[in-house]
Coordinates of C-alpha atoms in Angstrom, one line a residue:
X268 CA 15.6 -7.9 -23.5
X269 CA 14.0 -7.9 -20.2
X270 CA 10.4 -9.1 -22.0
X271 CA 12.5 -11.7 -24.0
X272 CA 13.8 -13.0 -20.1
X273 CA 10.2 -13.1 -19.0
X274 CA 8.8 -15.2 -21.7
X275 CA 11.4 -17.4 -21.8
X276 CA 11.2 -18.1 -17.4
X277 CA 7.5 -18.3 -18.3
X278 CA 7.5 -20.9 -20.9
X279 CA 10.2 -23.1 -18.7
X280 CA 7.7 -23.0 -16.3
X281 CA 9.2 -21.8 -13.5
X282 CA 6.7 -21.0 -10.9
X283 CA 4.9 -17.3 -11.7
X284 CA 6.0 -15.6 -8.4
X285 CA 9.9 -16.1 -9.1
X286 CA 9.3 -15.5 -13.0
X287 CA 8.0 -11.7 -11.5
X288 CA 10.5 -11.5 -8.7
X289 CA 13.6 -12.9 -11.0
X290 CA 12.2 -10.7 -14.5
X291 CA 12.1 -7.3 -11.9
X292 CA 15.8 -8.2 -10.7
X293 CA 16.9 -8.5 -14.5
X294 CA 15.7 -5.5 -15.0
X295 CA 17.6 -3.7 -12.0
X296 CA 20.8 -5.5 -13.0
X297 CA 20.5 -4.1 -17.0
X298 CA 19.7 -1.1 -15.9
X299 CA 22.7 -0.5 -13.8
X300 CA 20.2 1.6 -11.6
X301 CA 21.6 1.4 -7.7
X302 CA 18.3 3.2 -6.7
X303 CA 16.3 0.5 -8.1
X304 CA 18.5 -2.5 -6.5
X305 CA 18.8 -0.9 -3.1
X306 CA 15.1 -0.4 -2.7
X307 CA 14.1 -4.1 -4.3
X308 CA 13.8 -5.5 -1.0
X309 CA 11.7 -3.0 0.4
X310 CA 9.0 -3.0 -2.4
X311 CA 9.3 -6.6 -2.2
X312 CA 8.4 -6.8 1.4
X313 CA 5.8 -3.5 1.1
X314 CA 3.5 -5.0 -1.8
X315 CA 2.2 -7.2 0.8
X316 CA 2.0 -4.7 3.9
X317 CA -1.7 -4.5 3.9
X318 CA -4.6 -5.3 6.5
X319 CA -6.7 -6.5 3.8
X320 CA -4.5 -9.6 2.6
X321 CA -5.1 -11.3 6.0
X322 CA -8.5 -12.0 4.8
X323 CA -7.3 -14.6 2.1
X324 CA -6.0 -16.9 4.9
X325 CA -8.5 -16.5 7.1
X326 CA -11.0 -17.5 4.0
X327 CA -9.0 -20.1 3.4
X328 CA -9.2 -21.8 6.6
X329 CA -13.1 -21.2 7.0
X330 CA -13.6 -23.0 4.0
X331 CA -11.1 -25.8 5.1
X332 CA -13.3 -26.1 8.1
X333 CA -16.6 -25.5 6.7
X334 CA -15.6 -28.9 4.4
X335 CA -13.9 -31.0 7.4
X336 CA -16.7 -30.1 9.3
X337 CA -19.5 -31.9 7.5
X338 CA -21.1 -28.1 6.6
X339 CA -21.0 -28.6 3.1
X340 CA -23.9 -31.3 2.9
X341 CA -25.8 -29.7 5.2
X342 CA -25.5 -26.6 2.7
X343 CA -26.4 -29.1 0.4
X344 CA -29.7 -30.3 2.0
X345 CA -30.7 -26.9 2.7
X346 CA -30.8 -26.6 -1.1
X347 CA -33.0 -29.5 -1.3
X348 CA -35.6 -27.8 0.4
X349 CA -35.3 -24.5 -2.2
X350 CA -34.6 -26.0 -5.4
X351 CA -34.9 -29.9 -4.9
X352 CA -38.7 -30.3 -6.7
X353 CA -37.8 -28.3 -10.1
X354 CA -37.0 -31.1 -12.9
X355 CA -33.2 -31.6 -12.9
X356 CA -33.9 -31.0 -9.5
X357 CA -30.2 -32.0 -8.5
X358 CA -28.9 -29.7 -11.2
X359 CA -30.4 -26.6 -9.6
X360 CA -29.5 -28.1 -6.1
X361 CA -26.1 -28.4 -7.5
X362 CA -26.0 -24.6 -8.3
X363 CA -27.8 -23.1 -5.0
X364 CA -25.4 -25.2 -3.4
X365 CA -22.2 -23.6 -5.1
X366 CA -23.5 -20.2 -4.2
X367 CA -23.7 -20.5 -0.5
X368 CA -20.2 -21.7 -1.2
X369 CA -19.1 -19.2 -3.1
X370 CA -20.9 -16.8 -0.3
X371 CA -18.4 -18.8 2.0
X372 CA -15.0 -19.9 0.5
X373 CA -14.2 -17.1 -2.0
X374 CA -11.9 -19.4 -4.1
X375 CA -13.1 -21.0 -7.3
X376 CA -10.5 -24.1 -7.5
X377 CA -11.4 -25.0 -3.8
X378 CA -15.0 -24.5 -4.4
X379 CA -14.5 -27.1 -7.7
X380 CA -13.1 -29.9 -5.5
X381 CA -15.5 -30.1 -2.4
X382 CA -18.4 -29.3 -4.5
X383 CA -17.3 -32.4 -7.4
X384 CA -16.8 -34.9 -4.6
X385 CA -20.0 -34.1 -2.8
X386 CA -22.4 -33.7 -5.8
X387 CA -21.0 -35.2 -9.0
X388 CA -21.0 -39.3 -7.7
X389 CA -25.2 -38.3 -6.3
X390 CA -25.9 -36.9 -10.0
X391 CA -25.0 -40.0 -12.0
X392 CA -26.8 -41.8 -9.7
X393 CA -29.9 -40.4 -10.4
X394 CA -29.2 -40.7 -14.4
X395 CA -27.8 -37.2 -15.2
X396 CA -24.4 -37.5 -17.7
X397 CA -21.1 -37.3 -15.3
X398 CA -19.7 -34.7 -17.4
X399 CA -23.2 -32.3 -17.4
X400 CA -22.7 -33.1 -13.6
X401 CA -19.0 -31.8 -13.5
X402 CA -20.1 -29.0 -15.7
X403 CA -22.7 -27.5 -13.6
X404 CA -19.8 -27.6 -10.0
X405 CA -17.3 -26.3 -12.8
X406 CA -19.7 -23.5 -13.7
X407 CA -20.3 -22.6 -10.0
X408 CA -16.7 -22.0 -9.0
X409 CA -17.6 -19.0 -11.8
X410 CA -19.4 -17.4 -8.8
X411 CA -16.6 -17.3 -6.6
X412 CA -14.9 -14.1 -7.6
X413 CA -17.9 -12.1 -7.9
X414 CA -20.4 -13.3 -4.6
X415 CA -18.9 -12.3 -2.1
X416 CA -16.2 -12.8 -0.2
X417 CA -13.6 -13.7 -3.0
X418 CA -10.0 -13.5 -2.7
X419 CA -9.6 -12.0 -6.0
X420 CA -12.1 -9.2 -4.9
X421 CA -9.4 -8.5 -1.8
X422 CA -6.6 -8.4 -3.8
X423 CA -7.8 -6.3 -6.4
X424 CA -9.2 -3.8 -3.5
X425 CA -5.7 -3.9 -2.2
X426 CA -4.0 -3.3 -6.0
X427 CA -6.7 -0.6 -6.6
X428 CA -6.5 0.7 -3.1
X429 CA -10.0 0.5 -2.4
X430 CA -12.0 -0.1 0.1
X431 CA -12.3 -4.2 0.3
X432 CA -15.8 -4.2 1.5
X433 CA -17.3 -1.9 -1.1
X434 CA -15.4 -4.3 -3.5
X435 CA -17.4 -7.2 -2.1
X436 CA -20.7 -4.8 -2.2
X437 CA -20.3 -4.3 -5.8
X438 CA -20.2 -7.9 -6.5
X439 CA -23.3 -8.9 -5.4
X440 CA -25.4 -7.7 -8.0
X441 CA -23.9 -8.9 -11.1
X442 CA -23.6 -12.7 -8.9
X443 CA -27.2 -12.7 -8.9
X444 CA -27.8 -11.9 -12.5
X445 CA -25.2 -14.4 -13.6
X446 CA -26.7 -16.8 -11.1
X447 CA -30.1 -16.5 -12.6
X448 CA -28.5 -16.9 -16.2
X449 CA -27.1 -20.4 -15.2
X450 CA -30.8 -21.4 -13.9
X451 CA -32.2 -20.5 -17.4
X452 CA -29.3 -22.3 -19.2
X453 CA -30.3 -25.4 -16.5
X454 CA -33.9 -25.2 -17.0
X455 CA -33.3 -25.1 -21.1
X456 CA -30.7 -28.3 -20.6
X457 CA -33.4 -30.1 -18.6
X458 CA -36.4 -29.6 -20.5
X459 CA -34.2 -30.8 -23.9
X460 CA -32.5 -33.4 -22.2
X461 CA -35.7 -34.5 -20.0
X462 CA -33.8 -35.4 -17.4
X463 CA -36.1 -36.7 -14.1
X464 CA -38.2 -34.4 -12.2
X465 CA -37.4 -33.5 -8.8
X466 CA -38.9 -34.4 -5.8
X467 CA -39.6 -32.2 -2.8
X468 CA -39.0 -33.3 0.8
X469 CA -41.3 -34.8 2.5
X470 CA -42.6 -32.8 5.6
X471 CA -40.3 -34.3 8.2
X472 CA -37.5 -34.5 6.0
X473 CA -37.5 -30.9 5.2
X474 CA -38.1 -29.9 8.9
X475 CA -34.8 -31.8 10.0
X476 CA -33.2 -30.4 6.5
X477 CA -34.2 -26.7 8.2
X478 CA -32.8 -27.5 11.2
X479 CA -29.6 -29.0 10.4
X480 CA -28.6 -26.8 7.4
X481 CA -29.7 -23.5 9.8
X482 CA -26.2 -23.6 11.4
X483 CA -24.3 -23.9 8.4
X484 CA -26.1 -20.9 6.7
X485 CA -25.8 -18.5 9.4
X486 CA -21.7 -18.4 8.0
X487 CA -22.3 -16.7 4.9
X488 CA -24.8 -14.4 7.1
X489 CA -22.1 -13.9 9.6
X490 CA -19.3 -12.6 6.3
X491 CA -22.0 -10.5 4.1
X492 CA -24.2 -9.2 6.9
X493 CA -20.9 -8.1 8.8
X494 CA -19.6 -6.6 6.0
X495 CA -22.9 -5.1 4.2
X496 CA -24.2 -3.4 7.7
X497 CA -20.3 -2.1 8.5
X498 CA -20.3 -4.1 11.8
X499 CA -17.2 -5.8 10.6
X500 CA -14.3 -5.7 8.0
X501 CA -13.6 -8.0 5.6
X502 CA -11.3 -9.3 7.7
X503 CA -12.4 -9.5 10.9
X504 CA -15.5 -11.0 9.3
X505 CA -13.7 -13.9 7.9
X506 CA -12.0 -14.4 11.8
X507 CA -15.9 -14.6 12.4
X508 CA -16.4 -17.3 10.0
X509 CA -13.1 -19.3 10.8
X510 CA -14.8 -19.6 14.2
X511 CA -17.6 -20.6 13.4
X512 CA -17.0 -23.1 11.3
X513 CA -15.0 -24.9 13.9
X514 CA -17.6 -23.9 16.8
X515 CA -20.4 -26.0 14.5
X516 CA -18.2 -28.5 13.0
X517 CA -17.1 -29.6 16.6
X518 CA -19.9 -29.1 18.9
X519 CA -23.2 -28.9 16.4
X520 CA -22.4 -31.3 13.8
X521 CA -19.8 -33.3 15.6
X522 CA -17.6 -34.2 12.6
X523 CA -14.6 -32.1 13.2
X524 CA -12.6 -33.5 15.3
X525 CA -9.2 -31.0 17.0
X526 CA -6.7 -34.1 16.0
X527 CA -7.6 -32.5 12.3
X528 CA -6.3 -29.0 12.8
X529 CA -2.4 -29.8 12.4
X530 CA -3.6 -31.1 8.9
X531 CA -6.0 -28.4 8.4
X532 CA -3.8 -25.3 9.4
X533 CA -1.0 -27.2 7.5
X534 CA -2.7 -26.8 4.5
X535 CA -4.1 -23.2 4.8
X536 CA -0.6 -21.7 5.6
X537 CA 0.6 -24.1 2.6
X538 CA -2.0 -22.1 0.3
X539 CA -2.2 -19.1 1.6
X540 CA 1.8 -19.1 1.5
X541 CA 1.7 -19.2 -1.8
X542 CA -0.6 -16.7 -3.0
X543 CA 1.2 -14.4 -0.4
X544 CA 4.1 -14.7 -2.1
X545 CA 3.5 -14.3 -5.0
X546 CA 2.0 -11.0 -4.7
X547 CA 5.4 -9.9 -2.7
X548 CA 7.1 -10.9 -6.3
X549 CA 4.2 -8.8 -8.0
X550 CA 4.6 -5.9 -6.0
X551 CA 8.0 -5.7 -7.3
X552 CA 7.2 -6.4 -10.5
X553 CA 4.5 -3.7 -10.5
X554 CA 6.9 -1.0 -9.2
X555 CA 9.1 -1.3 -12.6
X556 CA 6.3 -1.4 -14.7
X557 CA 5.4 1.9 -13.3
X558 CA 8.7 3.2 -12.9
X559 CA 9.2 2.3 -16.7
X560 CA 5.9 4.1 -17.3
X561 CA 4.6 1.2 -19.6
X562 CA 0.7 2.1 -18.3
X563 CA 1.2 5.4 -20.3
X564 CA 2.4 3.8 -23.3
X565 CA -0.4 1.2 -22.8
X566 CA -3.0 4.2 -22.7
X567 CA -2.0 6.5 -25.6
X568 CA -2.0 3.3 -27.6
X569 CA -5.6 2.5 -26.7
X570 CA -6.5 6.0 -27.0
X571 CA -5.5 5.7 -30.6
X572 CA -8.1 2.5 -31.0
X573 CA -11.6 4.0 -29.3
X574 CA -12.8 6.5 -27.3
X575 CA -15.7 4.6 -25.9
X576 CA -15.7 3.0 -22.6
X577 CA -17.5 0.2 -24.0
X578 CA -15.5 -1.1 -26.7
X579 CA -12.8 -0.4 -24.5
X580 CA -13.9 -3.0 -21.8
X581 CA -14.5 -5.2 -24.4
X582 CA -11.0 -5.1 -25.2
X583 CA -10.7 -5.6 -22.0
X584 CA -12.1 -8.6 -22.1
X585 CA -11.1 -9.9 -25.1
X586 CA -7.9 -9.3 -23.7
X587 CA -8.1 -11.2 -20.6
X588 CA -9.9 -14.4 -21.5
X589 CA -6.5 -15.2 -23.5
X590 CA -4.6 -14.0 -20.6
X591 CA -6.5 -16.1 -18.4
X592 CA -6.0 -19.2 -20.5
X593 CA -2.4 -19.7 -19.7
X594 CA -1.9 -17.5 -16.4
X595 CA -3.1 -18.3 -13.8
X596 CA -5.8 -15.7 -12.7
X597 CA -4.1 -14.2 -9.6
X598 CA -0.9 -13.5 -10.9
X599 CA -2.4 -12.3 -14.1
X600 CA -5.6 -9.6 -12.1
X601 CA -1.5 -8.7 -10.4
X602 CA -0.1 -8.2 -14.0
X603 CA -2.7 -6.7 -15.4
X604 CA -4.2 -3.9 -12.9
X605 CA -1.1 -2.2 -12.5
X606 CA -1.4 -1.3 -16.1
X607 CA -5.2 -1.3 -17.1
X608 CA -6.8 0.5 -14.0
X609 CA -5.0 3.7 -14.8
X610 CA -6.2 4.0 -18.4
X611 CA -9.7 2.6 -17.3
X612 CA -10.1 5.4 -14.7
X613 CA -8.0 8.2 -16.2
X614 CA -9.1 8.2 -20.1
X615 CA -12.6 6.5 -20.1
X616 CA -13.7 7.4 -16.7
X617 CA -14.9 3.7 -15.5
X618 CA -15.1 3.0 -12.1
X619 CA -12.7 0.9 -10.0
X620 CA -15.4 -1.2 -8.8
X621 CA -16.9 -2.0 -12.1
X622 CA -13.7 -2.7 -13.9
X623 CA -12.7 -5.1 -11.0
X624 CA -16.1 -6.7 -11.3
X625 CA -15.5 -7.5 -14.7
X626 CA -11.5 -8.0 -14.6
X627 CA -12.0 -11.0 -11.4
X628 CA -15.5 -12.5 -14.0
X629 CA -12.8 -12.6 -16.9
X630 CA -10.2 -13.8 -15.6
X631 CA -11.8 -17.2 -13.6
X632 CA -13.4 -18.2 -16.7
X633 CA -9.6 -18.7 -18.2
X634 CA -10.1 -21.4 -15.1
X635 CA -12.3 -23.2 -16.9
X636 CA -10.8 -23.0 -20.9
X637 CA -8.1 -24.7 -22.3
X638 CA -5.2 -24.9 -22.6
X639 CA -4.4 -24.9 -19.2
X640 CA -7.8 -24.6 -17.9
X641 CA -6.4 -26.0 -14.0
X642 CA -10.4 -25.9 -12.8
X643 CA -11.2 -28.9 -15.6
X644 CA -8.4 -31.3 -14.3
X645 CA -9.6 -30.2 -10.7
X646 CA -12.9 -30.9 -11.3
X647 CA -11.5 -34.2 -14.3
X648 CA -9.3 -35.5 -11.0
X649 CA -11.7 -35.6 -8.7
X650 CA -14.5 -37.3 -10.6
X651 CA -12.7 -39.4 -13.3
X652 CA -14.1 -37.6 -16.2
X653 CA -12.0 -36.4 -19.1
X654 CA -11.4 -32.3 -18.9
X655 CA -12.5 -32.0 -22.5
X656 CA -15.6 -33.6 -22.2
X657 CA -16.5 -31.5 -19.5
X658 CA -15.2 -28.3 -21.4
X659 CA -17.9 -29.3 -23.6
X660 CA -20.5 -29.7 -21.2
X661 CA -19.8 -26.1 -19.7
X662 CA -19.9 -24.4 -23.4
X663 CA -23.8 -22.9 -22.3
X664 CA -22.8 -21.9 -18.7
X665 CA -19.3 -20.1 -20.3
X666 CA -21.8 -18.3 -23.3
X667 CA -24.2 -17.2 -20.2
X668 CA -20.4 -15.7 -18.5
X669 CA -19.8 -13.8 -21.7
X670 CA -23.4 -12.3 -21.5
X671 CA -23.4 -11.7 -18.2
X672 CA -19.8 -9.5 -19.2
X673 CA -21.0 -7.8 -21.7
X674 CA -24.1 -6.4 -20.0
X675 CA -21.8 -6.0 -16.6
X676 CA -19.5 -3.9 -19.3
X677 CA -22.3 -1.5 -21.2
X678 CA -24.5 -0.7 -17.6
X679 CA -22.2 0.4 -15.3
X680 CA -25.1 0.4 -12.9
X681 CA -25.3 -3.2 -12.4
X682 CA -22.1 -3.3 -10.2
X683 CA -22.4 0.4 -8.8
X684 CA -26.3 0.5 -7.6
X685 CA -25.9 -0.7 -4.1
X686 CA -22.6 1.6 -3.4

């Protein structure tokens, strides 16, 4: 009955983090189980007592700033001067460009819209197809959960109760392999498609590229080299970048202006808000899964299907890219993990910081497939183009994803060989 309640708040749409809050309350009330009710409020309130969540608002705001600030083209340029001459130069621009993001914000849908108004308009204009130019930003929001920092990678280290920072170690790794998939899947697009050749900067140009974009890139310096050489945590690293974003957008580049913060802060705590909630809802809704001992049920019925670790992530997979088409991928990695980590680690002996690797990977990707699919109308809204023709477009980069999860799922060794 209480799975019957949860589909039906689900498919009335009612907003995911009251579905979980109002499905674990039905459940307390059917049971008739006073322990349960008088202790709801304190699970609610202690899924989200963790140091580690007050990274996702700081991330948040740095990338808020980074884009009011005018950092973003400058991140841009600074790919010019890596990428620019290659043929379909702007499509590899396009990509470097999406990784220093990803190395910055740490959410895919943000990373979508800045990246689609900055680079999508500058692509047609050079006589690439608008939707191969939404694909490509589309495809690079697919870096966000695993280069780090990524907001998925802090909320899984605080479900798994790991430490955050390895987390984000373990990530890097598997973001440059998938990385250099997408290159091969642009340079294969560009030579079939003979789209223009590139052009290099000319001397001057690329000296005052170096110069300008220099500020800019010390950020996602600042977050991985505080994190990778243990200077800083996670969090204190994105206080780091917060600041610095607003030292260089206001005093280097001169764009931000302190008349925006009201509106800037305004929409962090708006975002941030929401994702806070709704793990305090998941927390809940975690504790009766537990208490109802579902993971073991979960388990002894896998155990029954394959003993391999292998086929068993993926099932994992398999699993999750339907999950992730109609959830949206926070609240499902918060559905999910409660009940999947256990088996993972207990019966097949997979590390935590593989299986999150591969859990965040899966789970973005149901960003960008239909039916709901909320990064194609981001990326459709903010450039005009229609989500299923840039679905279609992004069918090589989401083939290179499935590659990259199947290796990332047989050699453990990818994600664990700089722990």
């Amino acid at each position: 009955m209480t799975f019957v309640f949860f589909l039906v708040l689900l498919f009335c749409a009612v907003p995911i983090a009251l579905v979980l809050a109002l499905t674990a309350l039905w459940y307390i009330v059917t049971s008739d189980n006073t322990v349960l009710f008088s202790s709801y409020p304190q699970q609610l309130f202690g899924a989200i007592e963790s140091y580690g969540l007050l990274a996702i608002p700081l991330f948040m705001l740095a990338g808020e700033l980074m884009n009011e600030g005018g950092l973003t083209s400058r991140l841009i340029n600074l790919a010019r001067i890596l990428v620019g001459g290659f043929r379909g130069g702007l499509a590899y621009i396009n990509l470097v460009a999406n990784m220093m993001m990803a190395a910055i914000m740490g959410s895919a849908a943000s990373q979508i819209a800045i990246m689609s108004r900055a680079m999508v308009p500058a692509m047609e204009k050079e006589g690439y197809s608008g939707s191969y130019a939404a694909a490509i930003t589309a495809a690079g929001g697919l870096l966000s959960p695993i280069i780090p920092p990524s907001m998925l990678f802090v909320l899984f280290g605080v479900l798994a109760q790991i430490p955050i920072a390895e987390m984000f170690i373990a990530g890097i790794v598997p973001g440059l392999l998938m990385s250099g998939l997408f290159f091969i899947v642009i340079a294969v697009i560009g030579l079939v498609q003979q789209y223009p050749a590139g052009q290099w900067p000319g001397r001057r140009q690329m000296k005052s590229y170096l110069l300008m974009g220099i500020p800019a890139g010390l950020i996602p310096m600042v977050i991985i080299g505080g994190i990778l050489t243990g200077l800083a945590t996670p969090t204190e690293s994105a206080a780091l970048a917060s600041l610095a974003a607003l030292l260089i957008g206001k005093y280097v580049y001169k764009d931000l202006k302190f008349s925006h913060l009201p509106e800037i802060l305004k929409r962090t705590a708006l975002n941030s808000g929401m994702v806070i909630m709704l793990i305090s809802a998941a927390g809940v809704f975690g504790w009766v899964i537990v208490y109802e001992q579902i993971p073991q049920a979960a388990a002894a019925w896998i155990a029954q299907q394959t003993t391999d670790p292998f086929v068993f992530m993926l099932m994992v997979v398999g699993v999750l890219i339907l999950v992730g088409m109609v959830i949206d991928g926070i609240a499902a990695l918060i559905l999910v993990v409660p009940i999947l980590l256990p088996i993972a680690q207990q019966q097949f002996d997979i590390s935590a910081y593989q299986f999150g690797v591969v859990v965040c990977l899966t789970l973005v990707m149901g960003l960008l497939t239909p039916p709901v699919g909320a990064g194609l109308f981001i990326g459709s809204s903010m450039t005009g183009i229609p989500p299923m023709k840039i679905f279609r477009s992004l069918l090589p980069f989401l083939l290179a994803t499935l590659v990259t999860l199947i290796l990332l799922s047989a050699f453990p060794q990818l994600s664990l060989m700089l722990l």
